[in-house]
Amino acid sequence: MGKHLSVWRRTQRMTAQEMASRAGVSVATISKLENGDDTVSLRTFLNVCHALGCLDKVEEAVNPLYNDETALRIMNSGVKQRIRHK
């Protein structure tokens, strides 16, 4: 995903410094994220997505109601509040 964020940033003609400033992180953190370092926090990832204007795409990707088929399945069958393994 880091490579994709790098492409998003560069297509917007934004430097790593500008991205870091907008996301409230260091340039080193942007570099880590873009190079796939898995120690970068989810918060940082989401801040970068917000700064790039693609946070809505992330939300769509994880929202089960965004997909019509999945939403219909949820409405018809219900979703348990808690899943317990026996």
mmCIF file of C-alpha atoms in Angstrom:
data_model
loop_
_atom_site.group_PDB
_atom_site.id
_atom_site.type_symbol
_atom_site.label_atom_id
_atom_site.label_comp_id
_atom_site.label_asym_id
_atom_site.label_seq_id
_atom_site.Cartn_x
_atom_site.Cartn_y
_atom_site.Cartn_z
ATOM 1 C CA MET A 1 0.000 0.000 0.000
ATOM 2 C CA GLY A 2 2.930 2.292 0.603
ATOM 3 C CA LYS A 3 3.825 2.273 -3.075
ATOM 4 C CA HIS A 4 0.245 3.252 -3.921
ATOM 5 C CA LEU A 5 0.363 6.149 -1.460
ATOM 6 C CA SER A 6 3.622 7.273 -3.034
ATOM 7 C CA VAL A 7 1.971 7.329 -6.457
ATOM 8 C CA TRP A 8 -1.044 9.252 -5.069
ATOM 9 C CA ARG A 9 1.350 11.814 -3.560
ATOM 10 C CA ARG A 10 3.440 12.211 -6.702
ATOM 11 C CA THR A 11 0.429 12.490 -9.024
ATOM 12 C CA GLN A 12 -0.662 15.434 -6.880
ATOM 13 C CA ARG A 13 2.826 16.913 -7.332
ATOM 14 C CA MET A 14 3.357 16.891 -3.582
ATOM 15 C CA THR A 15 6.772 16.518 -2.005
ATOM 16 C CA ALA A 16 7.383 14.174 0.899
ATOM 17 C CA GLN A 17 7.953 17.275 3.037
ATOM 18 C CA GLU A 18 4.557 18.713 2.078
ATOM 19 C CA MET A 19 2.901 15.380 2.781
ATOM 20 C CA ALA A 20 4.609 15.105 6.149
ATOM 21 C CA SER A 21 3.488 18.614 7.070
ATOM 22 C CA ARG A 22 -0.133 17.959 6.047
ATOM 23 C CA ALA A 23 -0.234 14.627 7.871
ATOM 24 C CA GLY A 24 1.517 15.937 10.977
ATOM 25 C CA VAL A 25 4.424 13.498 10.799
ATOM 26 C CA SER A 26 8.106 13.544 9.865
ATOM 27 C CA VAL A 27 9.525 13.027 6.386
ATOM 28 C CA ALA A 28 11.201 9.889 7.745
ATOM 29 C CA THR A 29 7.766 8.525 8.676
ATOM 30 C CA ILE A 30 6.456 9.233 5.173
ATOM 31 C CA SER A 31 9.461 7.391 3.787
ATOM 32 C CA LYS A 32 8.822 4.413 6.078
ATOM 33 C CA LEU A 33 5.163 4.305 5.064
ATOM 34 C CA GLU A 34 5.896 4.533 1.351
ATOM 35 C CA ASN A 35 8.538 1.809 1.646
ATOM 36 C CA GLY A 36 6.206 -0.618 3.409
ATOM 37 C CA ASP A 37 7.578 -0.411 6.938
ATOM 38 C CA ASP A 38 4.946 -2.150 9.073
ATOM 39 C CA THR A 39 5.822 -0.176 12.205
ATOM 40 C CA VAL A 40 3.934 2.884 10.930
ATOM 41 C CA SER A 41 0.736 3.303 12.929
ATOM 42 C CA LEU A 42 -2.770 3.019 11.551
ATOM 43 C CA ARG A 43 -3.372 6.594 12.699
ATOM 44 C CA THR A 44 -0.466 7.800 10.564
ATOM 45 C CA PHE A 45 -1.724 5.818 7.592
ATOM 46 C CA LEU A 46 -5.185 7.362 7.950
ATOM 47 C CA ASN A 47 -3.742 10.872 8.397
ATOM 48 C CA VAL A 48 -1.766 10.447 5.179
ATOM 49 C CA CYS A 49 -4.858 9.167 3.352
ATOM 50 C CA HIS A 50 -6.787 12.183 4.605
ATOM 51 C CA ALA A 51 -4.041 14.549 3.471
ATOM 52 C CA LEU A 52 -4.097 12.898 0.031
ATOM 53 C CA GLY A 53 -7.868 13.120 -0.211
ATOM 54 C CA CYS A 54 -8.307 9.351 -0.455
ATOM 55 C CA LEU A 55 -9.613 8.565 3.041
ATOM 56 C CA ASP A 56 -13.080 7.970 1.584
ATOM 57 C CA LYS A 57 -11.628 5.171 -0.562
ATOM 58 C CA VAL A 58 -10.247 3.463 2.555
ATOM 59 C CA GLU A 59 -13.601 3.810 4.283
ATOM 60 C CA GLU A 60 -15.389 2.296 1.271
ATOM 61 C CA ALA A 61 -12.947 -0.607 1.222
ATOM 62 C CA VAL A 62 -13.704 -1.640 4.806
ATOM 63 C CA ASN A 63 -17.399 -0.724 4.951
ATOM 64 C CA PRO A 64 -19.456 -3.915 4.482
ATOM 65 C CA LEU A 65 -22.527 -1.850 3.623
ATOM 66 C CA TYR A 66 -20.793 -0.267 0.626
ATOM 67 C CA ASN A 67 -21.196 -3.496 -1.324
ATOM 68 C CA ASP A 68 -24.874 -4.024 -2.223
ATOM 69 C CA GLU A 69 -24.661 -7.819 -2.047
ATOM 70 C CA THR A 70 -23.008 -7.759 1.379
ATOM 71 C CA ALA A 71 -25.441 -5.133 2.683
ATOM 72 C CA LEU A 72 -28.391 -7.250 1.571
ATOM 73 C CA ARG A 73 -26.912 -10.318 3.259
ATOM 74 C CA ILE A 74 -26.425 -8.348 6.492
ATOM 75 C CA MET A 75 -29.964 -6.976 6.442
ATOM 76 C CA ASN A 76 -31.476 -10.412 5.735
ATOM 77 C CA SER A 77 -29.479 -12.454 8.203
ATOM 78 C CA GLY A 78 -28.533 -9.927 10.856
ATOM 79 C CA VAL A 79 -25.083 -9.561 12.321
ATOM 80 C CA LYS A 80 -24.300 -10.795 15.790
ATOM 81 C CA GLN A 81 -22.782 -8.290 18.178
ATOM 82 C CA ARG A 82 -20.287 -10.842 19.421
ATOM 83 C CA ILE A 83 -18.698 -13.891 17.839
ATOM 84 C CA ARG A 84 -17.633 -16.608 20.292
ATOM 85 C CA HIS A 85 -15.593 -19.669 19.437
ATOM 86 C CA LYS A 86 -16.531 -22.870 21.221
#
